Every structure is written in C-alpha cells, then in structure tokens.
Short mmCIF file of C-alpha atoms in Angstrom, two decimals:
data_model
loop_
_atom_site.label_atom_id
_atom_site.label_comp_id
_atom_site.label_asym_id
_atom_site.label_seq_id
_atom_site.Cartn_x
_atom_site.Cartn_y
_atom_site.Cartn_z
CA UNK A 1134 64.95 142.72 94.52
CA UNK A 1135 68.02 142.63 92.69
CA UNK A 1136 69.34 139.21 90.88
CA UNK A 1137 71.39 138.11 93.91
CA UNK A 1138 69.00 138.57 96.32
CA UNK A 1139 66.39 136.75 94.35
CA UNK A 1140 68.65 133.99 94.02
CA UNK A 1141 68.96 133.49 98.02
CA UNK A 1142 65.44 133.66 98.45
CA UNK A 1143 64.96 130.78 95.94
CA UNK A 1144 67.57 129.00 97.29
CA UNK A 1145 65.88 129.32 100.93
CA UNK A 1146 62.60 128.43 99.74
CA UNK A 1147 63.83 125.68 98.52
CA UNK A 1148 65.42 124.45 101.18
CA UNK A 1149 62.78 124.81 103.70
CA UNK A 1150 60.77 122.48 101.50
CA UNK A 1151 63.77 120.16 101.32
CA UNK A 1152 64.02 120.10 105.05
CA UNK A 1153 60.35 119.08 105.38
CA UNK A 1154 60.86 115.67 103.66
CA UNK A 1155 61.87 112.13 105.66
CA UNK A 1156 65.28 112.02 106.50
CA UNK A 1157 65.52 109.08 104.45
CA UNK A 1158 64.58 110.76 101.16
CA UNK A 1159 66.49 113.81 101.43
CA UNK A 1160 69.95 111.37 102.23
CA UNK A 1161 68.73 109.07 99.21
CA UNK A 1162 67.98 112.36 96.73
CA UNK A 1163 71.46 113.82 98.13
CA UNK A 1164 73.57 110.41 97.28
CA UNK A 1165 72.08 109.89 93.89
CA UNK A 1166 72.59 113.48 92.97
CA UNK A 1167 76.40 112.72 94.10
CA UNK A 1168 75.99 109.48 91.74
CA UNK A 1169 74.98 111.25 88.80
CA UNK A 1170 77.75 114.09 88.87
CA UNK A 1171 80.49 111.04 89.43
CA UNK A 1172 78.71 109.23 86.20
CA UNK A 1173 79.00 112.76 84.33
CA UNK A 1174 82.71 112.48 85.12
CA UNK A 1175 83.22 109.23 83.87
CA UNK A 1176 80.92 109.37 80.41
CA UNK A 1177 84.02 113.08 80.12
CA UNK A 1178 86.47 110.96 81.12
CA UNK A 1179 85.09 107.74 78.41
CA UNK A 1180 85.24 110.15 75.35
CA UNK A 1181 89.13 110.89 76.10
CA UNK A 1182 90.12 107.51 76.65
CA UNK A 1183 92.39 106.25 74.18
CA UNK A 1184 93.82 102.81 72.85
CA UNK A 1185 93.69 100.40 75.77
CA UNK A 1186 93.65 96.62 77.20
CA UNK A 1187 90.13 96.06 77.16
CA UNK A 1188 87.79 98.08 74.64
CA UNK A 1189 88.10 100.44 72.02
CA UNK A 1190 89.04 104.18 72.12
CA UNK A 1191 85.88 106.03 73.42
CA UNK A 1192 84.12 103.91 74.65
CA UNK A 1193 80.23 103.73 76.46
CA UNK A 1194 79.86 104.29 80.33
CA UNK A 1195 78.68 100.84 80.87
CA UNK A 1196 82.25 99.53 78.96
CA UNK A 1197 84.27 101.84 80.39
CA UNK A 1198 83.20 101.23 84.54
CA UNK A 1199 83.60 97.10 83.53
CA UNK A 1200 87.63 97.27 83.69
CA UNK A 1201 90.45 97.16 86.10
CA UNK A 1202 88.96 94.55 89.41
CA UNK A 1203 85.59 94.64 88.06
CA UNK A 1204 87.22 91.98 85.53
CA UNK A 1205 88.14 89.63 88.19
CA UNK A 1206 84.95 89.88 90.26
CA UNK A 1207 82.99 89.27 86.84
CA UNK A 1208 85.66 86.32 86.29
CA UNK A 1209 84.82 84.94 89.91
CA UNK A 1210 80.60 85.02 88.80
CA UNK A 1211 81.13 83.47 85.82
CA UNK A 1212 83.81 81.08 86.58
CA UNK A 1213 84.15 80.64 90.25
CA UNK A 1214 87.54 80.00 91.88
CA UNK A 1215 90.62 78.45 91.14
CA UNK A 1216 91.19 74.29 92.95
CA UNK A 1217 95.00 74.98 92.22
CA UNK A 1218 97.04 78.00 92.34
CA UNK A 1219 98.40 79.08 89.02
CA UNK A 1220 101.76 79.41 88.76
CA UNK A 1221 104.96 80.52 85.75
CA UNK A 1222 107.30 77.74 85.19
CA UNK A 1223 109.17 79.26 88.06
CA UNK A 1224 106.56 78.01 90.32
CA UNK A 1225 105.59 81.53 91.41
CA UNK A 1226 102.15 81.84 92.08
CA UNK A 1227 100.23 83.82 89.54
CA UNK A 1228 97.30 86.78 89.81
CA UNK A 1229 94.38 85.04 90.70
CA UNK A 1230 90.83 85.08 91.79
CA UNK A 1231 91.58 84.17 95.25
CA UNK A 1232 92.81 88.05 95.70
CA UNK A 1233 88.86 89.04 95.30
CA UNK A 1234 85.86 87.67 98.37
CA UNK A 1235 83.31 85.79 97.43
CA UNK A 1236 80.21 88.14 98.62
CA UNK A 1237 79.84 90.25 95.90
CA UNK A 1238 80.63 88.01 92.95
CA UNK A 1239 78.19 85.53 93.92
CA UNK A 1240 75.11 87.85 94.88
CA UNK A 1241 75.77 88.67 91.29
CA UNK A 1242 75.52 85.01 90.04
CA UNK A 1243 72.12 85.02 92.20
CA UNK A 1244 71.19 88.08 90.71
CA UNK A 1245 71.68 87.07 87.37
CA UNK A 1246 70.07 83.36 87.62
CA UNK A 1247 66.81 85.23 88.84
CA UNK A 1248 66.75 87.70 86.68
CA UNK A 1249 68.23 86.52 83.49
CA UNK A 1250 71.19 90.04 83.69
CA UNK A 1251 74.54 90.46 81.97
CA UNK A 1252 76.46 89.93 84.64
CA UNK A 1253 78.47 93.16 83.98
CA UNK A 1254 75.31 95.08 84.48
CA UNK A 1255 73.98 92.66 87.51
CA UNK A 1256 77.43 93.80 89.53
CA UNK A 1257 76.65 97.25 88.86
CA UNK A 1258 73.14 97.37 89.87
CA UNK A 1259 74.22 95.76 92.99
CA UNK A 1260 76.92 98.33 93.75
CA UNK A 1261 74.58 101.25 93.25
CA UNK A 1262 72.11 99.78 95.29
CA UNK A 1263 74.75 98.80 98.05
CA UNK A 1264 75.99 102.25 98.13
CA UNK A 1265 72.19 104.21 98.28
CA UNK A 1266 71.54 101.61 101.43
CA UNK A 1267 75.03 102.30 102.65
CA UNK A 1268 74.70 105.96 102.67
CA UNK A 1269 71.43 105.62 104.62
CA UNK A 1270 73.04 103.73 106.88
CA UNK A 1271 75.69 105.80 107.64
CA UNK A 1272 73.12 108.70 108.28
CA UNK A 1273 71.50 106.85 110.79
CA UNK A 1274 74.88 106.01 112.45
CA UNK A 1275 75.81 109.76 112.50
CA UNK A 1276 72.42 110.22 114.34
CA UNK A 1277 73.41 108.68 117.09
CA UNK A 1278 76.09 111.48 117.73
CA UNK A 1279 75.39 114.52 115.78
CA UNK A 1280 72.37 116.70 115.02
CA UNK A 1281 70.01 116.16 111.67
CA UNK A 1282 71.91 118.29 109.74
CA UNK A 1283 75.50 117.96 110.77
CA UNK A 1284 74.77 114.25 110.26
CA UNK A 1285 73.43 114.65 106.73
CA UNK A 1286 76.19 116.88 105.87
CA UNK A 1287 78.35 114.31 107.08
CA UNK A 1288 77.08 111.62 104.59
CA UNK A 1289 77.45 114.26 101.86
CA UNK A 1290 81.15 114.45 102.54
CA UNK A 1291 80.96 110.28 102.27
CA UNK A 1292 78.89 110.48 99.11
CA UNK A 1293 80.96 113.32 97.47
CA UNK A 1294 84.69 112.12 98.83
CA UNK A 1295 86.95 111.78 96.06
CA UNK A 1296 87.21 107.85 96.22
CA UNK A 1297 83.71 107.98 96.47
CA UNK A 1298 83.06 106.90 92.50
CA UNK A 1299 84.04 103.39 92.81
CA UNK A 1300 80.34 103.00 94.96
CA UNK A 1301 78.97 103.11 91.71
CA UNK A 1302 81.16 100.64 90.02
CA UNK A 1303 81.55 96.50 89.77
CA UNK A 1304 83.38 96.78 92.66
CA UNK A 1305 82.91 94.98 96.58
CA UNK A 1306 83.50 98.56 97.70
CA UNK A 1307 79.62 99.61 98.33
CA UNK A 1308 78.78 96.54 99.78
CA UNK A 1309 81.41 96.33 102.26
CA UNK A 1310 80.77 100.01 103.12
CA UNK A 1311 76.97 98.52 103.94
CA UNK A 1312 77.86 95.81 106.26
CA UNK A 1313 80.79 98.01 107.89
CA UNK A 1314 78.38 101.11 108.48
CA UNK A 1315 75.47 98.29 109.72
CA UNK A 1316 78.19 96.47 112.08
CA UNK A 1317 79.46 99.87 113.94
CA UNK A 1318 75.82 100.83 114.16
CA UNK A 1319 74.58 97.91 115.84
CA UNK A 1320 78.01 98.01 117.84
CA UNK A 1321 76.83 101.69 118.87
CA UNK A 1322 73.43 100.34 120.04
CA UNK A 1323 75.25 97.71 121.94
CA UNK A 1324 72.96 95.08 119.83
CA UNK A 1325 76.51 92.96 119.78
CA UNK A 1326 74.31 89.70 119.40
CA UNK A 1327 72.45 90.87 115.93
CA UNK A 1328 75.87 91.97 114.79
CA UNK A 1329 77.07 88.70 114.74
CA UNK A 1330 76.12 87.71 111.11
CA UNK A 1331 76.59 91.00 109.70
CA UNK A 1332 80.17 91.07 110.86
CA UNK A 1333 80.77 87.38 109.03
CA UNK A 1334 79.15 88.95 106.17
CA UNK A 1335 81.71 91.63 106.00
CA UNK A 1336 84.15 89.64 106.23
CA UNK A 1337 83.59 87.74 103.11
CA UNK A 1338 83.39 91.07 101.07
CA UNK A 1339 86.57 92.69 101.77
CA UNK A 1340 89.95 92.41 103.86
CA UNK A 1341 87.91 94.46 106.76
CA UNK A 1342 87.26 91.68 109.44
CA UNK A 1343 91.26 92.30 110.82
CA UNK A 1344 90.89 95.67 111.96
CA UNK A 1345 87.20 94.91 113.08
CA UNK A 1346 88.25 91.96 115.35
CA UNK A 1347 91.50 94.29 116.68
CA UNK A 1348 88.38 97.12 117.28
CA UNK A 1349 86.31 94.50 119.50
CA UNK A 1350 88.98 93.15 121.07
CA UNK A 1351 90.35 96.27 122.54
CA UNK A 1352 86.39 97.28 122.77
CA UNK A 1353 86.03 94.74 125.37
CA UNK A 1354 88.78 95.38 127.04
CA UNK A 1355 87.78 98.67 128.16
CA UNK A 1356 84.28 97.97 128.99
CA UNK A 1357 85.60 95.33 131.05
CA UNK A 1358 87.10 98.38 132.86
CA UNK A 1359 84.39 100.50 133.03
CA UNK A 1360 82.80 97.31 134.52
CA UNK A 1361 85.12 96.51 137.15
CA UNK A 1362 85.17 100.55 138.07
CA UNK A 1363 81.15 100.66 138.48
CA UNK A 1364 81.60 97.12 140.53
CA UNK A 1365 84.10 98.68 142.95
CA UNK A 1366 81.97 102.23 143.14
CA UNK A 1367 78.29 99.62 144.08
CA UNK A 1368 80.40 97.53 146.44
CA UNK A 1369 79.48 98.12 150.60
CA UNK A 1370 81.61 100.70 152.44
CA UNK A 1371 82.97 102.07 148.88
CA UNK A 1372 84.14 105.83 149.83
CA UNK A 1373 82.77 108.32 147.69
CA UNK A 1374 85.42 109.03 145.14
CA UNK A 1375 85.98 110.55 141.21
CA UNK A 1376 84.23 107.67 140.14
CA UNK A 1377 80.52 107.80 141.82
CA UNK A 1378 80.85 111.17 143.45
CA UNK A 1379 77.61 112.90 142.85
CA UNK A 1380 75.20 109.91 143.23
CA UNK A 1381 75.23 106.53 143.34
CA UNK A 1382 74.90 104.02 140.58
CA UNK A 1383 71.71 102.86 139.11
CA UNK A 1384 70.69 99.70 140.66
CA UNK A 1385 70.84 97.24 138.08
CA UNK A 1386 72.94 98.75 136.01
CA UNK A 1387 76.03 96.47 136.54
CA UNK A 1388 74.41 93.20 135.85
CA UNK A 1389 72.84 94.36 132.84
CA UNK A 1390 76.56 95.44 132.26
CA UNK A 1391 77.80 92.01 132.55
CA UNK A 1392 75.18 90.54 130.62
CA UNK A 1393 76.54 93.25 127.62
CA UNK A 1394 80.17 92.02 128.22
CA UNK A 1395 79.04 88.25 127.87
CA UNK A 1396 77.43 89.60 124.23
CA UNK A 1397 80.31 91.61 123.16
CA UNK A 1398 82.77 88.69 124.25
CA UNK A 1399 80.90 86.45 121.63
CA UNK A 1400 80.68 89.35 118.87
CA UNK A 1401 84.68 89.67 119.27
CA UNK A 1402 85.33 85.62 119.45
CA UNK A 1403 82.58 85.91 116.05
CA UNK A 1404 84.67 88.59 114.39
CA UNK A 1405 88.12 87.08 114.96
CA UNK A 1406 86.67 83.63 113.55
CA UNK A 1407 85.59 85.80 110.64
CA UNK A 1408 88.67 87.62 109.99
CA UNK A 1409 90.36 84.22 109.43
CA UNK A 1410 87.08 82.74 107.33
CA UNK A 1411 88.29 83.58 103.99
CA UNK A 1412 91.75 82.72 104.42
CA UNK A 1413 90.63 79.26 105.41
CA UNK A 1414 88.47 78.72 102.93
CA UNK A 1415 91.25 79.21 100.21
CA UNK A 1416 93.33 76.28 102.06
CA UNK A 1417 90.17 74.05 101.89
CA UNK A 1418 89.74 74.70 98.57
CA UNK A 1419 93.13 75.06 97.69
CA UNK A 1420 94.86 72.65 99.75
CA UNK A 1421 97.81 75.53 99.71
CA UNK A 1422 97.68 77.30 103.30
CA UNK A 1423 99.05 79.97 102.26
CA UNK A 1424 96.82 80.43 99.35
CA UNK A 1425 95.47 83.62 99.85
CA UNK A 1426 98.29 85.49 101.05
CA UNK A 1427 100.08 84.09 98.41
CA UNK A 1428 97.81 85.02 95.89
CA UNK A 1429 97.43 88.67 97.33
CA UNK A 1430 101.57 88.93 97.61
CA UNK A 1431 101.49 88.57 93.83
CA UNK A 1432 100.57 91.97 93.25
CA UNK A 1433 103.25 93.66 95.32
CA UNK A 1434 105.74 91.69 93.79
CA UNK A 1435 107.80 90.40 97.07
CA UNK A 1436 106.87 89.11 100.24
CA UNK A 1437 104.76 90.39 102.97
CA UNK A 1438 106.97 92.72 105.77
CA UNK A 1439 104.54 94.61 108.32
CA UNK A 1440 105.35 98.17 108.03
CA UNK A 1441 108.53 97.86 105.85
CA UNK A 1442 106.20 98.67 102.57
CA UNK A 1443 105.81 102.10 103.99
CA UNK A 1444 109.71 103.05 104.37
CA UNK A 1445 110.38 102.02 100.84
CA UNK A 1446 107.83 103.98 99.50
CA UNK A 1447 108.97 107.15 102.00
CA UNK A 1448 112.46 106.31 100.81
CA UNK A 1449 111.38 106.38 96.89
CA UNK A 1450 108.87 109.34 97.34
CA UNK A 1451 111.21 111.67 100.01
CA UNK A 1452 114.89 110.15 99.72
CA UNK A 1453 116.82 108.22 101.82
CA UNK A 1454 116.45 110.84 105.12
CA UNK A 1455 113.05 112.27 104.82
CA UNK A 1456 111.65 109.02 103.46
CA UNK A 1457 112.30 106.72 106.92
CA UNK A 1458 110.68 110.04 108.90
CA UNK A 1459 107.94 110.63 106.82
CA UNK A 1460 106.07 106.95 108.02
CA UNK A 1461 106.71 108.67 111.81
CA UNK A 1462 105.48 112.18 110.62
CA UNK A 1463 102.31 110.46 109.01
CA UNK A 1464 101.61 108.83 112.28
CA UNK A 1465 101.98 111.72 114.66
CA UNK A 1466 99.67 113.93 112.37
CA UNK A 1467 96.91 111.09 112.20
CA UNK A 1468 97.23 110.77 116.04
CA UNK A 1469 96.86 114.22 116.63
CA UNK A 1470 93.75 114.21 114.27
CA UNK A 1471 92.57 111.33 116.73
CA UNK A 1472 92.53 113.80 119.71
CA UNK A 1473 91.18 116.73 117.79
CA UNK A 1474 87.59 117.76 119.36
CA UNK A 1475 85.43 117.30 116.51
CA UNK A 1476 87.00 113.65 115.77
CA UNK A 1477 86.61 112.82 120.02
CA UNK A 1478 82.85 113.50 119.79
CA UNK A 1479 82.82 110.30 117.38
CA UNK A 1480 83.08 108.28 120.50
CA UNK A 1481 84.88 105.39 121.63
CA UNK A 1482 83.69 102.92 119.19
CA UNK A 1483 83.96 105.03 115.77
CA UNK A 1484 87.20 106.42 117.26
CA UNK A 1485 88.64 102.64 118.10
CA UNK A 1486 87.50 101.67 114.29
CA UNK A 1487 89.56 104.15 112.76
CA UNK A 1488 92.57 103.53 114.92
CA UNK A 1489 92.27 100.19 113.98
CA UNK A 1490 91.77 100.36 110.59
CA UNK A 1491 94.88 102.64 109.93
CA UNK A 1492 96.94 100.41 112.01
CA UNK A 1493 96.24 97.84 110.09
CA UNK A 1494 96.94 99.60 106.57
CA UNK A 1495 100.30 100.76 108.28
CA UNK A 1496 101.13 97.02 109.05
CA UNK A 1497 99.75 95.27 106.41
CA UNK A 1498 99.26 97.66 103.24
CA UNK A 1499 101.77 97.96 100.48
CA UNK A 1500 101.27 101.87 99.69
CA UNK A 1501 100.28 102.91 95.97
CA UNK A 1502 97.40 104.79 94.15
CA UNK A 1503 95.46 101.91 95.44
CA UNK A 1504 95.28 103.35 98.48
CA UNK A 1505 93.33 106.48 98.03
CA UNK A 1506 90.41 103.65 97.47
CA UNK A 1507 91.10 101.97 100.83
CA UNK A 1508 90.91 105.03 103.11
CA UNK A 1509 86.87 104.76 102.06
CA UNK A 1510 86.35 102.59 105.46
CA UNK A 1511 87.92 105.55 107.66
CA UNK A 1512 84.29 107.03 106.62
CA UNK A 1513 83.13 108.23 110.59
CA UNK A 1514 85.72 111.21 109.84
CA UNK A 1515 83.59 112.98 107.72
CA UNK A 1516 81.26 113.50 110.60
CA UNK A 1517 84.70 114.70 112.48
CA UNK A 1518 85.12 116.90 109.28
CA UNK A 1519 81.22 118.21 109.67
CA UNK A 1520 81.70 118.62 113.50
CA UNK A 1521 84.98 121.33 112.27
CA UNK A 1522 82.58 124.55 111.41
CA UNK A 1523 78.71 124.20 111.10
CA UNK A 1524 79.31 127.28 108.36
CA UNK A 1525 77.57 126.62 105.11
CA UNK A 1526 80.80 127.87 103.49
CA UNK A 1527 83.13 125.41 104.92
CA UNK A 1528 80.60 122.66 104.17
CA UNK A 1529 80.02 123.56 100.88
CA UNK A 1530 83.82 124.02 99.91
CA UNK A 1531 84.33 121.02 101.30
CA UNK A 1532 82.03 118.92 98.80
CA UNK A 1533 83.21 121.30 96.06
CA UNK A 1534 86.67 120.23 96.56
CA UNK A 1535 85.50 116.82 96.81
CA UNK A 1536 83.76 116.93 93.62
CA UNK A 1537 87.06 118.35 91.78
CA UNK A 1538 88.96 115.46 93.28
CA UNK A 1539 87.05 112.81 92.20
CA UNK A 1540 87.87 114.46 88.56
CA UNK A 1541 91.95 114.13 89.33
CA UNK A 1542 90.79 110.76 90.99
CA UNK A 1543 89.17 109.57 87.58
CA UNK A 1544 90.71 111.21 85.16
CA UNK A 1545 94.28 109.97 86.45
CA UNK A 1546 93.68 106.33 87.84
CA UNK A 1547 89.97 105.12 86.27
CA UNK A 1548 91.16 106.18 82.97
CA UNK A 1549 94.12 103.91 81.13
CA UNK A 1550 96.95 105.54 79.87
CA UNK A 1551 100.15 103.96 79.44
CA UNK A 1552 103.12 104.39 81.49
CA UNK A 1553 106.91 104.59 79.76
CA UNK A 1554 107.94 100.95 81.58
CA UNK A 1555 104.31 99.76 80.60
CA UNK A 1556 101.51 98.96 82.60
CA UNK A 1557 99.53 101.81 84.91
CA UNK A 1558 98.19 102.98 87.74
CA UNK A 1559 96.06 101.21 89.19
CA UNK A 1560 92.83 102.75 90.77
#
C-alpha cells in the first residue's frame, strides 16, 4: 500500500473508533482540541507582542488573555460597582463598570471565596468551562434538527469560528453563549416554563435579553396563529380546506395548544422584564436613569441614534454614495441568507433568533472591530453552513479557514499595537 493510501486507512480506522464513543465525549474532545490550537495562537501571538498598557513585552499566556474587558470584569469582582457615575469636569460621564453584567464577575467572586483563586485565573476557568458546557449544548440543540454528524460538524464550525477564541478568555462571552444555547433549546422543546430563569440569567450576562424578548414576542404571535387556524379547521361544519385537508386534527391537540400559548405568554412577559433588569438595576443603584446607557454611550463617543451608526461607518468605509447603500446591500444579502434552504431547515425559532438578533445590532450597534465578537450569538448558522454540502471537503475547508481567521482575528485585535492617533483596536 503506498504512503497515501496508508494514510486513509489510518485515518478511517480512526474514525470508526471515534464514532463509537458518546456523543458527549467526542463534542467535548472536538472543542478542547479547538481550545488548544486557539491557546497555541495566542502563546505565537504573546512572544511578538511588544511595549504595551498593561505588561511587559512578551509576555506569559495567562498575562497576555487578562487585558482589554477582562480588566473591567476583574475590576467589577474585586471592586464591585460604581454608587455614582464618574464623570471629567465637563460632567461627561466616564468609562465605567456599569458597561460590563454582573453574572460573570460575581460567579468569579464565588469562585474565588470557595476556592481561595486569583481572580484572573478564577474568570478564566469559568470561561473555559462555560464554553465546553456551551458547546455541548449547542450539539444537543442541533439534534433536534439535523443528523449526528451534520450536528457535530456544526458545533465544530462554532468551536473553530474565528471569534471563537474569546470562549477561552476572562470574558462573559462563554457564559452567555451557555444560557443562550440552553434558552433556544428549551424554547425548541416548548419547555417555555423551565426557560424562565435561564432567560433572566442571560440577561444579566450580556446585552442579549432585547433581541430574545423581540424573538418571543413575535414567537407568540405566530403560534397564536397557528392556534386560531387549527381552532377554525376542529370547529363543526368546517369545510375541508388547505389547512386540515387530508385528516382531521388530533383530538386534544388544541387545548394542549392553548395551554403552550398560556406558557410561552409568561416566558415572553419573563424575558421582556429581563431585558430591562439590568438597566434598572443601574438606576437603583445609581439613582441616574440613564445610567447604563450612559455609561455604554461613553465608548462610542456621541449619543445613541438607531441605525445612523451604520451609515457613518458605510460613509467612512465606501464614500459618501456607496456608503448610505452599503447598510441596504448588507440587509438584502442577510435576508436572502434567511431564505436560503439550508438556513430554513433551522426552523422557526432558530430562524426568528437570528432575525432578531441582527435587527437589533442594526438598530442598536455602533459598528467597529468589536463586532466580529458580537456576531458569536448568530451561532444556529453554522448548522445552516453544515446543512450547505455534507462533503468532507467543504467541511473541512471550512474549519481550516476558520482556524486561519482566528490567527488574523488575534494577531490583529487580541494583540496591542499602537495606532498613529493612539489608542487601538479593540477586540
């Protein structure tokens, strides 16, 4: 057998093994494989880092994750939260710790009063173990619309996306991920009721609970429809029509409908409290009701304007023409990605999420590098990118572009280097 060959029929061996373990440990071997290439990247990345604002040149991987927002949350655990918003001797509010949820900050104070941790080291540990849960999670939510391994290639493409480093780090990224992929699984199983508490949960670990609300909102509104329709189709003398040609339906199945709709009414009322439970707790604490959007305003440097953030950047990127079309352009193509086949078997719920979510970055979002971090919540498309070609080739160029991504994404953001006005890009 020539060296090729032999190759192949390692390779195959090996996988048939592979496929014979739980589905559990082959997503949990697969994500910390991803891990360890992403801290391989970074320790490269450390040993080329030069003069910056919080260590020495060169520094250790454990140094070196510990900067940009993992600061602030390790400022929040030690320190807690601002009573009054600081302010220049303008008056205009200053960056503060109100900007960064509470979650993940203070399961690292618990962490660290129990076992005795740096708390540099307690975030971390959390994050890594937030994003091994979180990628079993998301396996088990691909389940319920793909086969075994479409589904686990699906979490690959999660594990291995370019952004995908910062699951690793002292950041609320990993967690959030966890409660996001547990909501819209127990949202899937129509368990609305046990959702309830994870959804509040995710709301105090990032700026998510918006675009969840808007998603059960508009959730409800169409199984309200598809209520009403099945009423109509079991009511006497109802015609045989598109609706209930073909049999009639089940009996029982519309008050066990209605006692759904009565569930998913309270998860939405639950998530649109949430949404606002942050917010609210900065005016308590605060006595500023504006605190947080203040406080999050501070890093854009003007005032919140839905949408308008989008056109200046278009304008700055593209020019005055191309620059107010290219907001329009961007919309069209992610609309048409909406309706694509592999992204409509998602379903109604994952599909809903992800139009929500991206509305709500279009409205809300000032765009910047930043941003390449907060498309990690439109995760359900990398089943829709799985679903594309079930060839190994596709699937495997896929992660390998991934992988040299998360280089650029590293190597260009993570990494400090100073731009000619000062300052840089932040990650």
């Amino acid at each position: 057998m020539d060296p090729a060959g032999r190759v192949r029929s390692v390779a195959a061996t090996a996988g048939a093994v592979v496929a014979r373990w739980p589905w559990w440990v082959q997503v949990g071997g697969l994500y910390v494989g991803a891990r360890l290439v992403s801290a391989c990247i970074f320790m490269a990345a450390a040993l080329h880092q030069g003069v910056n604002p919080w260590f020495p040149a060169k520094p250790d991987y454990w140094s070196f994750v510990n900067i940009w927002d993992a600061r602030w949350y390790g400022e929040v655990l030690r320190n807690g939260y601002p009573d009054v918003l600081p302010t220049d001797g303008a008056g205009n509010v200053q960056e503060n710790a109100w900007a960064f949820y509470a979650l993940f900050p203070m399961l690292g104070r618990v962490v660290a009063g129990l076992t005795g941790m740096h708390p540099a080291f307690t975030l971390t540990l959390i994050a890594m173990a937030c994003g091994l849960g979180a990628a079993l999670v998301i396996y088990r939510l691909f389940r319920l619309r793909a086969p075994h391994r479409t589904a686990l290639w699906g979490t690959v493409f999660v594990a291995t996306f370019p952004v995908s480093p910062v699951l690793q780090l002292p950041y609320a990224e990993s967690l959030n991920l966890l409660l996001l992929a547990t909501a819209l699984l127990l949202v899937l199983e129509r368990r609305y009721l046990w959702a309830m508490p994870v959804v509040v949960l995710m709301c105090l670990s990032r700026p998510t609970g918006v675009p969840f609300a808007a998603m059960m909102g508009l959730l409800l509104l169409y199984r309200l429809w598809q209520y009403f329709s099945a009423a109509r189709a079991t009511a006497p003398g109802t015609a045989p029509g598109p609706a209930n040609v073909g049999g009639a339906v089940p009996s029982g199945a519309v008050p066990q409908a209605g006692a759904q709709l009565w569930s998913l009414a309270g998860l939405t009322v639950v998530s649109g409290a949430g949404a606002l439970l942050w917010p609210v707790i900065a005016w308590a604490v605060t006595g500023d009701i504006q605190a947080y959007t203040k406080t999050e305003t501070v890093w854009r440097g003007h005032d919140l304007v839905p949408f308008k953030p989008w056109f200046d950047t278009g304008v700055l990127l593209f020019g005055p023409v191309l620059g107010i079309l290219a907001p329009f352009v961007f919309v069209a193509l992610f609309a048409w990605s909406m309706m694509c086949r592999p992204v409509r078997a998602l379903g109604t719920e994952l599909r809903l999420w992800c139009a929500c979510y991206m509305g709500y970055l279009l409205m809300f979002l000032h765009p910047q590098t930043s941003t390449f971090r907060m498309l990690l919540p439109l995760f359900p498309l990398a089943l829709g990118a799985a679903l594309i070609s079930r060839s190994r080739a596709y699937r495997g160029t896929v992660v390998l572009m991934f992988l040299l991504l998360q280089i650029v994404w590293i190597v260009w953001l993570w990494a400090w280097a100073p731009l000619p006005g000062g300052g840089d890009y932040p990650p």
